[in-house]
Each structure stands twice: as structure tokens, then as C-alpha cells.
Tab-separated table of C-alpha atoms in Angstrom:
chain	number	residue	atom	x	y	z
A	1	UNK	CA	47.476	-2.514	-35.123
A	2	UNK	CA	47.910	-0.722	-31.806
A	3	UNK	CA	46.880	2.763	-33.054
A	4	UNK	CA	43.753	0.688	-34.089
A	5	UNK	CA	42.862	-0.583	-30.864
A	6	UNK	CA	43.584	2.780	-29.672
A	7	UNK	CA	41.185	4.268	-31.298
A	8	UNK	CA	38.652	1.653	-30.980
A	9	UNK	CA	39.448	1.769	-26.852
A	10	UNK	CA	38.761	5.815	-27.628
A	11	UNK	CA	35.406	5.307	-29.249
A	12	UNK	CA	34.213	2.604	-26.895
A	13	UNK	CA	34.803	4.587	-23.508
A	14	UNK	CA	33.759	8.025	-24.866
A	15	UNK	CA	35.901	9.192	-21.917
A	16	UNK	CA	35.224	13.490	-21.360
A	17	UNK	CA	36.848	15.820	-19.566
A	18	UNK	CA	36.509	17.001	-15.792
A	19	UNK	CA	34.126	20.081	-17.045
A	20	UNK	CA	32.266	17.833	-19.358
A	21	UNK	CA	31.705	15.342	-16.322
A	22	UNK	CA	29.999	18.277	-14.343
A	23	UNK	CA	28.006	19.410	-17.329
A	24	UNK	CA	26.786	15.853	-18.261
A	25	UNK	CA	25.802	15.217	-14.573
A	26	UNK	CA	24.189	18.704	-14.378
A	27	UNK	CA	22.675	17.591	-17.840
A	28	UNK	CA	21.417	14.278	-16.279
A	29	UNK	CA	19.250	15.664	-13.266
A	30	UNK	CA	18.328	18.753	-14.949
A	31	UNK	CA	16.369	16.740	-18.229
A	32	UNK	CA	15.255	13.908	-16.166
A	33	UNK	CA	13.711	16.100	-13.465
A	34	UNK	CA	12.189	18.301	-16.428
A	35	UNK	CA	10.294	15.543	-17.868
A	36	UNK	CA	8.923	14.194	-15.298
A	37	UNK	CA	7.654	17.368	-14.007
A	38	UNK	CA	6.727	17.813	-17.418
A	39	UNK	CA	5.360	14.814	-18.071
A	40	UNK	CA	2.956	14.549	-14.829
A	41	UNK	CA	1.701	18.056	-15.768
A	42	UNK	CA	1.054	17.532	-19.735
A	43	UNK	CA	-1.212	14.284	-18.330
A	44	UNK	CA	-2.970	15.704	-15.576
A	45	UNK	CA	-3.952	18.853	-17.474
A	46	UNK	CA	-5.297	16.556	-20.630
A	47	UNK	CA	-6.365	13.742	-17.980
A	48	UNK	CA	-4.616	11.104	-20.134
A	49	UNK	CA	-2.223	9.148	-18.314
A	50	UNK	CA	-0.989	7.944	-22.134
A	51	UNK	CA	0.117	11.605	-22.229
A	52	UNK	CA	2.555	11.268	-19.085
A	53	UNK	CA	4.076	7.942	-20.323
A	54	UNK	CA	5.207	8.619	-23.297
A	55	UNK	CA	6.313	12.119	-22.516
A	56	UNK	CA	8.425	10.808	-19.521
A	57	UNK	CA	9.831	8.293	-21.849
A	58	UNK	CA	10.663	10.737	-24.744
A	59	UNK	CA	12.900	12.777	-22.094
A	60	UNK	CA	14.340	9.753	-20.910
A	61	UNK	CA	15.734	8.999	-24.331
A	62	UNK	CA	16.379	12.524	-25.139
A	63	UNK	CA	18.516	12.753	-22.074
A	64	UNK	CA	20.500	8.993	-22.887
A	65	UNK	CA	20.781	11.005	-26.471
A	66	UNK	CA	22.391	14.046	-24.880
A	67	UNK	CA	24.306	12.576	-22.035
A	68	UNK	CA	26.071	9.137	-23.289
A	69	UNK	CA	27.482	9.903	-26.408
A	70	UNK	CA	31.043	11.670	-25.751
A	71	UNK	CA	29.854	14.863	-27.489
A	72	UNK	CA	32.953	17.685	-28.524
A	73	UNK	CA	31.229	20.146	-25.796
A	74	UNK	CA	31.978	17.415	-23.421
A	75	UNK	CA	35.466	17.849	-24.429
A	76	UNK	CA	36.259	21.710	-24.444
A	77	UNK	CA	38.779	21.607	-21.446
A	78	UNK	CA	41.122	19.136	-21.346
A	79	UNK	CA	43.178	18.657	-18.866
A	80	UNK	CA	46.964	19.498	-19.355
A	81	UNK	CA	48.843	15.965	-18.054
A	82	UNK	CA	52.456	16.102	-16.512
A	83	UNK	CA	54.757	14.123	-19.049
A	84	UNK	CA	55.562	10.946	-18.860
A	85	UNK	CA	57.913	9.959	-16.422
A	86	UNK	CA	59.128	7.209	-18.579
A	87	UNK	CA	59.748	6.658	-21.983
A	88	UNK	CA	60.978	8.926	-24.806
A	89	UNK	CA	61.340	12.787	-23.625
A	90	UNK	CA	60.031	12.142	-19.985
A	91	UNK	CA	62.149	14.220	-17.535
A	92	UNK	CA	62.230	17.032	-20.139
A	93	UNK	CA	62.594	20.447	-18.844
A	94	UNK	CA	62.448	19.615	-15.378
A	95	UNK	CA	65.117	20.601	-12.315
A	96	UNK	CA	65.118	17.999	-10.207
A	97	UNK	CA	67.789	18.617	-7.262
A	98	UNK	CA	68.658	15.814	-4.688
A	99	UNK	CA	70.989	16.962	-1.839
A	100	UNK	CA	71.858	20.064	-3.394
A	101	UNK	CA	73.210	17.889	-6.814
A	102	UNK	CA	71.306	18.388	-9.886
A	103	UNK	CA	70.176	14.991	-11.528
A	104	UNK	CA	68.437	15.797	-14.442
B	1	UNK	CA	30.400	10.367	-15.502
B	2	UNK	CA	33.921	9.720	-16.665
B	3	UNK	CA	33.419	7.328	-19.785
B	4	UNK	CA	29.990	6.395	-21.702
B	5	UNK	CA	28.966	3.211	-19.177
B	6	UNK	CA	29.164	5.293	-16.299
B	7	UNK	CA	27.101	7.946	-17.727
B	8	UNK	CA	24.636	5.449	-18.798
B	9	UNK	CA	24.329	3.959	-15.504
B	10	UNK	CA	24.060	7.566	-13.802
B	11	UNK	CA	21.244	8.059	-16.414
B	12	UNK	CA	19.109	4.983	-16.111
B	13	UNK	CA	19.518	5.616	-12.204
B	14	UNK	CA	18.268	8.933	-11.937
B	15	UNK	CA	15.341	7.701	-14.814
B	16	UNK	CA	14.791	5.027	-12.161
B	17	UNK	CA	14.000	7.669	-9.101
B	18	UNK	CA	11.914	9.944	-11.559
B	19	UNK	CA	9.859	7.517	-12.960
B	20	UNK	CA	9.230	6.234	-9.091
B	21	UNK	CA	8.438	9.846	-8.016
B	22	UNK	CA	5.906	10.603	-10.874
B	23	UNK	CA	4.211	7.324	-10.451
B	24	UNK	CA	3.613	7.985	-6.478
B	25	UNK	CA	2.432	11.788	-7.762
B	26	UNK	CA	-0.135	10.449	-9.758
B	27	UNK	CA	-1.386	7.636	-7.422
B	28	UNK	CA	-2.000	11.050	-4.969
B	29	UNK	CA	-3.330	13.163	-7.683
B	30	UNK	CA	-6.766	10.563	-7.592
B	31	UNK	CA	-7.028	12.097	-3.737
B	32	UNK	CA	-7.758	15.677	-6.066
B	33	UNK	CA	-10.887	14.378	-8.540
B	34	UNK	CA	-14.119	14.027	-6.448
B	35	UNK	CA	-16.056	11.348	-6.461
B	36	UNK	CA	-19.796	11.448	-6.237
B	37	UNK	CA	-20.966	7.838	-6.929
B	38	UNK	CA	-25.041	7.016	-6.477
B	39	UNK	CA	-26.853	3.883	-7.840
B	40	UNK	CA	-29.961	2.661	-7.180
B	41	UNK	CA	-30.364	-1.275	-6.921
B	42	UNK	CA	-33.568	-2.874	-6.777
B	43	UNK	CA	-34.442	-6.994	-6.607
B	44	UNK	CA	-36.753	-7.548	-9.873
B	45	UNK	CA	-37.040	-10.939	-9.012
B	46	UNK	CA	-36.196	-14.219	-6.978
B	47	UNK	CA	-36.665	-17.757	-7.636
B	48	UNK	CA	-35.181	-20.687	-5.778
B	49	UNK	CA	-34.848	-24.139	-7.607
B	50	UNK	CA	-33.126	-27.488	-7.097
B	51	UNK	CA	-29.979	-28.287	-9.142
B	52	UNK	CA	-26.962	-29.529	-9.703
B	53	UNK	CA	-23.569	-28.143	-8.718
B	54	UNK	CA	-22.614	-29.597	-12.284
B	55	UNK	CA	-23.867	-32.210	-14.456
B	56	UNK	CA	-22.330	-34.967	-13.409
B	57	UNK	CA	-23.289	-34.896	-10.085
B	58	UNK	CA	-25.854	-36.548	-7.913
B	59	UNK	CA	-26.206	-33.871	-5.248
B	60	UNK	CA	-29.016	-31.767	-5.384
B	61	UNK	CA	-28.830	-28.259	-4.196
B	62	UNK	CA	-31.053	-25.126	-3.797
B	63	UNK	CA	-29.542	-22.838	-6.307
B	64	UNK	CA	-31.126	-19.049	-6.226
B	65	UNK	CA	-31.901	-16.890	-9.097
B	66	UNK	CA	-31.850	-13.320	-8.649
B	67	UNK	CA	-32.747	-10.708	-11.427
B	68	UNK	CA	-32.298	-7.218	-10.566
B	69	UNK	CA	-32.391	-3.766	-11.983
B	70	UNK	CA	-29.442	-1.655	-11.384
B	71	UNK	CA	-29.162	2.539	-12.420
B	72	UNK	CA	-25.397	3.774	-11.468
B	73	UNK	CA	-23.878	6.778	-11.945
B	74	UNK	CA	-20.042	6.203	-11.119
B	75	UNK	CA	-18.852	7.981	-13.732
B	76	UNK	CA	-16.645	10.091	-11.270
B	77	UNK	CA	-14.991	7.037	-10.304
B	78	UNK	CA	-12.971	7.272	-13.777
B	79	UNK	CA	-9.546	9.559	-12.949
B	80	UNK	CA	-7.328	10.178	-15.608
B	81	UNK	CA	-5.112	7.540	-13.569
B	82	UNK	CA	-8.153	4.796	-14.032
B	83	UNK	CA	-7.714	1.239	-15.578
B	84	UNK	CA	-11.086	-0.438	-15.345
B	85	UNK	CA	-14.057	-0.317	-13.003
B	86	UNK	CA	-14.788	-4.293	-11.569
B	87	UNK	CA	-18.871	-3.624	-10.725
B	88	UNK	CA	-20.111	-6.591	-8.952
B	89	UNK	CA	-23.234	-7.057	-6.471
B	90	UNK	CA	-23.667	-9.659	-4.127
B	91	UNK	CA	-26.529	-11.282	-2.375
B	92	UNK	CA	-25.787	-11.582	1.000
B	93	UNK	CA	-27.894	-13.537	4.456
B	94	UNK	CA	-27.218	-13.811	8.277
B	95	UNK	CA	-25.910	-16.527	9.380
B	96	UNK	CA	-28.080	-19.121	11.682
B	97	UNK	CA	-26.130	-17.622	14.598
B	98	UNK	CA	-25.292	-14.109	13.853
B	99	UNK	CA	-23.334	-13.388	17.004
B	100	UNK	CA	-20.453	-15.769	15.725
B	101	UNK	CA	-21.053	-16.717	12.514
B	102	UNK	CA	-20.596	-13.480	9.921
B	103	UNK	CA	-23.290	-13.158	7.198
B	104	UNK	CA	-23.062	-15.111	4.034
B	105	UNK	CA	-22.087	-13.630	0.723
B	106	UNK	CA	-22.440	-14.518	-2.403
B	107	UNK	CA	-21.332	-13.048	-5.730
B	108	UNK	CA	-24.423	-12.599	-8.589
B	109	UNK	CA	-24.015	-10.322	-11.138
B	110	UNK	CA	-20.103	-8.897	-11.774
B	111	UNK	CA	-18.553	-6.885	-14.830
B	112	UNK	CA	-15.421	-4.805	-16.351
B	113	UNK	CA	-15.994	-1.786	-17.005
B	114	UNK	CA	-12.805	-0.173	-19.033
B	115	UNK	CA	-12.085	3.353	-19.209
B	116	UNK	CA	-11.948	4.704	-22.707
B	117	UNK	CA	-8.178	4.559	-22.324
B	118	UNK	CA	-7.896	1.003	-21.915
B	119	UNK	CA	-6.929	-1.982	-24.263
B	120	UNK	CA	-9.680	-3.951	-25.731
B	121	UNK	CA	-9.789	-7.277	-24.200
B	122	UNK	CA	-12.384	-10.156	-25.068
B	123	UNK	CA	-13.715	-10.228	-21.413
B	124	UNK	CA	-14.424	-6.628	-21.327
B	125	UNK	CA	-18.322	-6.229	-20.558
B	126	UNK	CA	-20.757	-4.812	-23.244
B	127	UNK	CA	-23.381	-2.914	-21.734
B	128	UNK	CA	-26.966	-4.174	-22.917
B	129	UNK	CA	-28.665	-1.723	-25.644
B	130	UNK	CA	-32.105	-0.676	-24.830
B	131	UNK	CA	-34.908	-2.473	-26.873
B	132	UNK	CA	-36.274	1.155	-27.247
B	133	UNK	CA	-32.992	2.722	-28.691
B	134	UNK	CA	-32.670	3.221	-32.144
B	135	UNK	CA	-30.100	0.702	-33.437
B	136	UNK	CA	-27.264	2.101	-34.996
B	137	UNK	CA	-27.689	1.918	-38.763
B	138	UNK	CA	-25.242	-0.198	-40.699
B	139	UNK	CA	-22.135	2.224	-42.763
B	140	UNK	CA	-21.223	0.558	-46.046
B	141	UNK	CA	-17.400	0.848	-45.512
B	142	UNK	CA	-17.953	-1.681	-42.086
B	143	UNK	CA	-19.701	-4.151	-43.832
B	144	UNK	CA	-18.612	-7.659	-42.372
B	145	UNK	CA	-17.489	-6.285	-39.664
B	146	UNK	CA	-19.235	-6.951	-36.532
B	147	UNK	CA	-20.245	-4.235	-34.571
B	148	UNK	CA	-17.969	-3.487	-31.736
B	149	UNK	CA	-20.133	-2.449	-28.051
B	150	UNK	CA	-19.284	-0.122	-25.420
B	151	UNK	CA	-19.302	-1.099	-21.607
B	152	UNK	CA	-21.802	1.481	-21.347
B	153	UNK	CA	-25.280	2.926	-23.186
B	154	UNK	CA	-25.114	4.467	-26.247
B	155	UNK	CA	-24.173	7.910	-26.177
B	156	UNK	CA	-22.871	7.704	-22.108
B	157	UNK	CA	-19.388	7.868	-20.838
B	158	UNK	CA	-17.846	4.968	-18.652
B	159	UNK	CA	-19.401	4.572	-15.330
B	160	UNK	CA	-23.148	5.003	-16.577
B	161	UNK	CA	-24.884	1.623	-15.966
B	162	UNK	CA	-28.568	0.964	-17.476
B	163	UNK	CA	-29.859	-2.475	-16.394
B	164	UNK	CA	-33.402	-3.304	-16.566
B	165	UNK	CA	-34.103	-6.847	-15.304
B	166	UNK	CA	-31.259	-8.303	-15.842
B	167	UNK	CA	-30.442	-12.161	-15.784
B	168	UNK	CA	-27.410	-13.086	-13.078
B	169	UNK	CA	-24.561	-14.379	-13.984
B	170	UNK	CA	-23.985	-16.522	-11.354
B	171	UNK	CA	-26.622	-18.782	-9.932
B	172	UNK	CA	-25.880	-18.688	-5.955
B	173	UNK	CA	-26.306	-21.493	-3.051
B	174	UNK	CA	-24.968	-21.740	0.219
B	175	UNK	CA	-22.990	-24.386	1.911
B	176	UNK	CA	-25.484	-26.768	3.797
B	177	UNK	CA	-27.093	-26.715	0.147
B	178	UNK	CA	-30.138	-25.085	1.498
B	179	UNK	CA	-31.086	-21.363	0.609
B	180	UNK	CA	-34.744	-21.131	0.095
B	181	UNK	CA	-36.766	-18.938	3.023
B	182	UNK	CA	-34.189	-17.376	4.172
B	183	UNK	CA	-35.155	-14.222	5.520
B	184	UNK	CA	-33.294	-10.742	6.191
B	185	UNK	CA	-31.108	-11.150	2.899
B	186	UNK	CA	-29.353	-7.958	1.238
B	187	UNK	CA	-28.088	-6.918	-2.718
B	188	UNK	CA	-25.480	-5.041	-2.298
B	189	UNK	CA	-23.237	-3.218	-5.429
B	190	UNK	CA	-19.600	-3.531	-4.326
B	191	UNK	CA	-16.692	-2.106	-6.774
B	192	UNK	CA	-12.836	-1.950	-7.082
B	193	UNK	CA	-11.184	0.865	-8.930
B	194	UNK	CA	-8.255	-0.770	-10.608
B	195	UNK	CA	-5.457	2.239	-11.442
B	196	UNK	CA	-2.666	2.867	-13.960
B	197	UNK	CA	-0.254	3.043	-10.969
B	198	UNK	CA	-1.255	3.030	-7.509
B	199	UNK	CA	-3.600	1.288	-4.822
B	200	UNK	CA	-6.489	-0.479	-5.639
B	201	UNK	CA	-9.951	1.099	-3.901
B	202	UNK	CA	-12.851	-0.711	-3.054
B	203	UNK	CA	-15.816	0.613	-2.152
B	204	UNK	CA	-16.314	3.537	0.147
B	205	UNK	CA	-19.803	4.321	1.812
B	206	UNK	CA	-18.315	7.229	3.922
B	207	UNK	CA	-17.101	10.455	2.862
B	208	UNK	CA	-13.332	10.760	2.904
B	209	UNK	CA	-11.817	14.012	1.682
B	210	UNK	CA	-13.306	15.046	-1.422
B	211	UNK	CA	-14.551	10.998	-2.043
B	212	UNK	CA	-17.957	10.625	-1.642
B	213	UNK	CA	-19.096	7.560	0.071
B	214	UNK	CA	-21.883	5.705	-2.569
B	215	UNK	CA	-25.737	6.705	-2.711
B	216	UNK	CA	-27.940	3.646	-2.162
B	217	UNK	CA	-26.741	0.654	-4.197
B	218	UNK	CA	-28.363	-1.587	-1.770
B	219	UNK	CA	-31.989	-3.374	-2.005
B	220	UNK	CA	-33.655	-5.973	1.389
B	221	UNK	CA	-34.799	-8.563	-0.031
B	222	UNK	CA	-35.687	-12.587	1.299
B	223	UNK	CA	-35.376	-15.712	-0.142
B	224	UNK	CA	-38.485	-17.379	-1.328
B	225	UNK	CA	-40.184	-21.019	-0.874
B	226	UNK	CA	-38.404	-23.633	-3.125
B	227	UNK	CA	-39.974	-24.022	-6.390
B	228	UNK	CA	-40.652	-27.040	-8.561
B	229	UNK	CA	-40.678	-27.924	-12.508
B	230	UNK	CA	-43.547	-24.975	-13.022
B	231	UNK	CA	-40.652	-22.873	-13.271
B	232	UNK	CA	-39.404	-22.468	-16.803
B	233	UNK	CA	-35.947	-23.423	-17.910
B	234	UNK	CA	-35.809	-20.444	-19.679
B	235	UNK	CA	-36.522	-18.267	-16.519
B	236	UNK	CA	-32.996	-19.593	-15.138
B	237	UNK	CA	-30.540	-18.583	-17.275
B	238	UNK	CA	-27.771	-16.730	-16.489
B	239	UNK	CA	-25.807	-13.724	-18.420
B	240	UNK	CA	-22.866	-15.177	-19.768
B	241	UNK	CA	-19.948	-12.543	-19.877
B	242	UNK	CA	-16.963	-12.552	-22.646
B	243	UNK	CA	-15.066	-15.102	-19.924
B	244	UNK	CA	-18.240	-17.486	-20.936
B	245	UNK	CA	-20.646	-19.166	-18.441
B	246	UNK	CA	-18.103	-19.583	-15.454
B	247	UNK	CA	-19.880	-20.739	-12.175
B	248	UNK	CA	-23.391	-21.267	-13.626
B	249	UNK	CA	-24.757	-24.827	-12.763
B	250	UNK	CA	-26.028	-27.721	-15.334
């Protein structure tokens, strides 16, 4: 039952890693700013203002589409976490000293 | 950006700021087209007759009937970032003391003119055709159907405006009830260019940039002598626009 709600806790936050956060940020600006430029350009040259809406609101969902969803390219560095301090194996291969004494 | 709420919030944000900036580019990007608008409005005719503000009443006012003809060109008034064109003329008259009071005005004739872009609506105005014009011939496949009109003449783009003695829609009087020989009165054709996004623009008569101020679009006119029953019944009626007969007096 807890692995379950692990996993569902997994799915739901889509959490990424510290590279993917600077890609999908970079991602974020990048598309939107596109489109709009885009999508002001594409209307003005056809003079139809249709043209501009629905192009700015294509990117916009493109972007959502590319951003939000925890993607695997998001996930290409992860981070590699001391151990657990606690619990089963934490305080493995460490030297910990205190006044000259070794403790663990 | 750490987990998928975050990132949509970061995302709707920034969508929020873009959509802002490219809405407040193309509110500028009207200052680019030029506008050249000209019209040329002349009184046809002007009758003033007592009536009734509306049927159930007992006071009796002067109520004035002006039929005009107008020719406008303001097709450069429709951008790529233009809603509808609201066309209206007014009659307006000095006031009995003109160094306090401002001049009267009065709205007689108004319309919505939609750009080709725009929604059909049911009080959209449908331009007149021309009694000389060749009808347009029936197709077999629309049969039923009833015939849709454009806001402009057959075979024009939006902005073109063709009338030849055309009926008012509004029949005007002034406050003290009394309108008849007044002298010094003006038609004037007054507009507001309603946008997409952006500020509404009324009418300019001076040049600003590349906007032309309007050619003509004004006629002198003066109210005549009240008239009695020789007028016809028929000679008073008034235009009646999709919004029906708004305004006009039993």
C-alpha cells in the first residue's frame, strides 16, 4: 500500500532534476516569447488578427505540452543524495571522529 | 520549476506577460496603417411636424425629419486589428445663448458597420442595394434560404457607404419641445473605431501621424417652418435598424 502511494505521490508531482529545472525554465521563456513574436508577425503580415490568436494560443499549449509533464530529458542528471542518516545502512562508510575517538 | 504545479504556474505566468505584450503591440501597430477617410454629406431634405414623444402621451412636440444623402469612403479605417465601424451623423443647432450654452446635438441616422472578420450579429447594419443594381440571381442549392446582406454595396469592401436619400432613424426634438426655424444648424458624420484590443478612436478631423483627419462629412443646413397634416405619414418614417425602431415617436 505504501509503495502505491509512492508511486502515485511520484506521478502527481512530476518532480525533475536541478538540470531539468533550468532547461524547463529556459524552455518556458524561450516558446512563449517565440509565439508571440510569432504570432504578432503571422497576423500582421496576413492582416488577420484571427491569425495571431490562435497562433499565440497553439504555442501556449505547445509549451504547457513540453514544459509540465515530467519528461525523461527532464530527468538525465540526478542528483547523487548523501545516505540516510537514519534507518537501515545510514552511517555506512563514513569516518566520523569526535575528539580524536572514532565513533562510527 | 521543481514539480509539475510549479511549472504550470511559471507557464501560465509568463503566457500571462506575452499575451499582455502582443496585445499592447498590436493596439500600436494601428499607429502604422494610414488612414485617409473622405465623405461627402449632403441634407436631401427637412420637415418639421408635431408629435408625440410616444403614444400615450398628451404632449405635443416638434419632432424633425431629416433625410440625407451620405457617400463615404472609410475603408482605411478597417486595420487588421478592427472590430466594427459605429457610423452615426448628428444634427446639431446653437444654443439661444451661444456664449454659455454649448450647441445642441442630436443623433439621426447611426449604423454598425463589421469588418469582414467579425461575428454575425442580428443588429449588424445591411447596407441598402441600389434600385439600379442587378439583383443577385437566386442559386438552386440556397433555396429557402434568405439572402444574407453585407454592411456595404455589392461588390465594395467595408467602409464604402452608398446612401441616396435616406430615411433617419431617429426622429429628433429638442428640450423646450420646439425645433422648427431654427437657423445655423449642422449634419455632421461622427464615427468610433471599435478594435480587437486596444483604445477606442473617435473621429479625427486633423492629421495625426500617418491618420488623416476626415474630408467633408459635414452639410449647413436650417430648420424649416412647422408643417401641418399636408405632410404625408408616409414621408415620416424612419429606417428601422436590426435593434428595431428604438427612439422613433408614435
Amino acid at each position: 500500500m505504501d509503495q502505491l502511494l509512492e508511486q502515485a505521490r511520484t506521478v502527481y508531482e512530476g518532480e525533475i532534476d536541478f538540470e531539468g529545472q533550468r532547461l524547463a525554465e529556459l524552455l518556458t521563456y524561450a516558446l512563449l516569447s517565440i509565439s508571440g513574436v510569432v504570432a504578432f508577425l503571422a497576423g500582421f503580415v496576413t492582416q488577420d488578427i484571427y491569425q495571431t490568436l490562435y497562433i499565440g494560443l497553439g504555442g501556449t499549449a505547445l509549451t504547457f505540452l513540453a514544459v509540465v509533464p515530467p519528461w525523461p530529458f527532464f530527468n538525465q542528471h540526478p542528483q547523487p543524495w548523501l545516505r540516510a542518516k537514519t534507518g537501515p545502512g545510514a552511517l555506512q562508510g563514513f569516518n566520523i571522529e569526535v575528539d580524536g575517538q572514532k565513533v562510527s | 520549476m521543481h514539480n509539475t504545479l510549479t511549472r504550470v504556474q511559471n507557464v501560465f505566468g509568463f503566457f500571462t506577460s506575452v499575451a499582455f505584450a502582443v496585445a499592447a503591440a498590436i493596439a500600436m501597430s494601428v499607429l502604422l496603417s494610414p488612414q485617409t477617410p473622405s465623405a461627402s454629406l449632403e441634407l436631401r431634405n427637412v420637415q418639421v411636424v408635431k408629435g408625440r414623444p410616444h403614444y400615450y402621451s398628451t404632449k405635443r412636440e416638434e419632432y424633425a425629419h431629416v433625410k440625407f444623402d451620405l457617400d463615404a469612403d472609410l475603408t482605411s479605417l478597417f486595420s487588421w486589428n478592427t472590430k466594427q465601424l459605429f457610423l452615426y451623423i448628428t444634427a446639431s443647432y446653437p444654443s439661444s445663448d451661444p456664449t454659455i450654452i454649448p450647441p445642441s446635438e442630436a443623433v439621426i441616422w447611426d449604423a454598425i458597420i463589421p469588418s469582414d472578420y467579425a461575428p454575425l450579429h442580428p443588429n449588424t447594419y445591411i447596407h441598402p442595394t441600389s434600385k439600379t443594381a442587378p439583383k443577385p440571381k437566386k442559386s438552386a442549392k440556397g433555396k429557402g434560404k434568405k439572402e444574407v446582406g453585407k454592411p456595404y454595396p455589392a461588390g465594395a469592401s467595408p467602409g464604402i457607404v452608398r446612401l441616396d436619400n435616406q430615411k433617419p432613424k431617429y426622429q429628433i426634438t429638442d428640450v423646450s419641445g420646439k425645433i422648427a426655424e431654427r437657423e445655423n444648424a449642422t449634419l455632421t458624420l461622427h464615427w468610433n473605431v471599435q478594435p480587437w484590443v486596444g483604445a477606442l478612436v473617435w473621429t479625427n478631423t486633423k492629421t495625426v501621424g500617418r491618420w488623416q483627419g476626415l474630408q467633408g462629412g459635414e452639410a449647413k443646413f436650417a430648420f424649416p417652418p412647422l408643417k401641418g397634416t399636408e405632410v404625408k405619414k408616409d414621408d415620416l418614417k424612419t429606417e428601422t435598424g436590426g435593434e428595431r425602431n428604438r427612439g422613433s415617436p408614435a
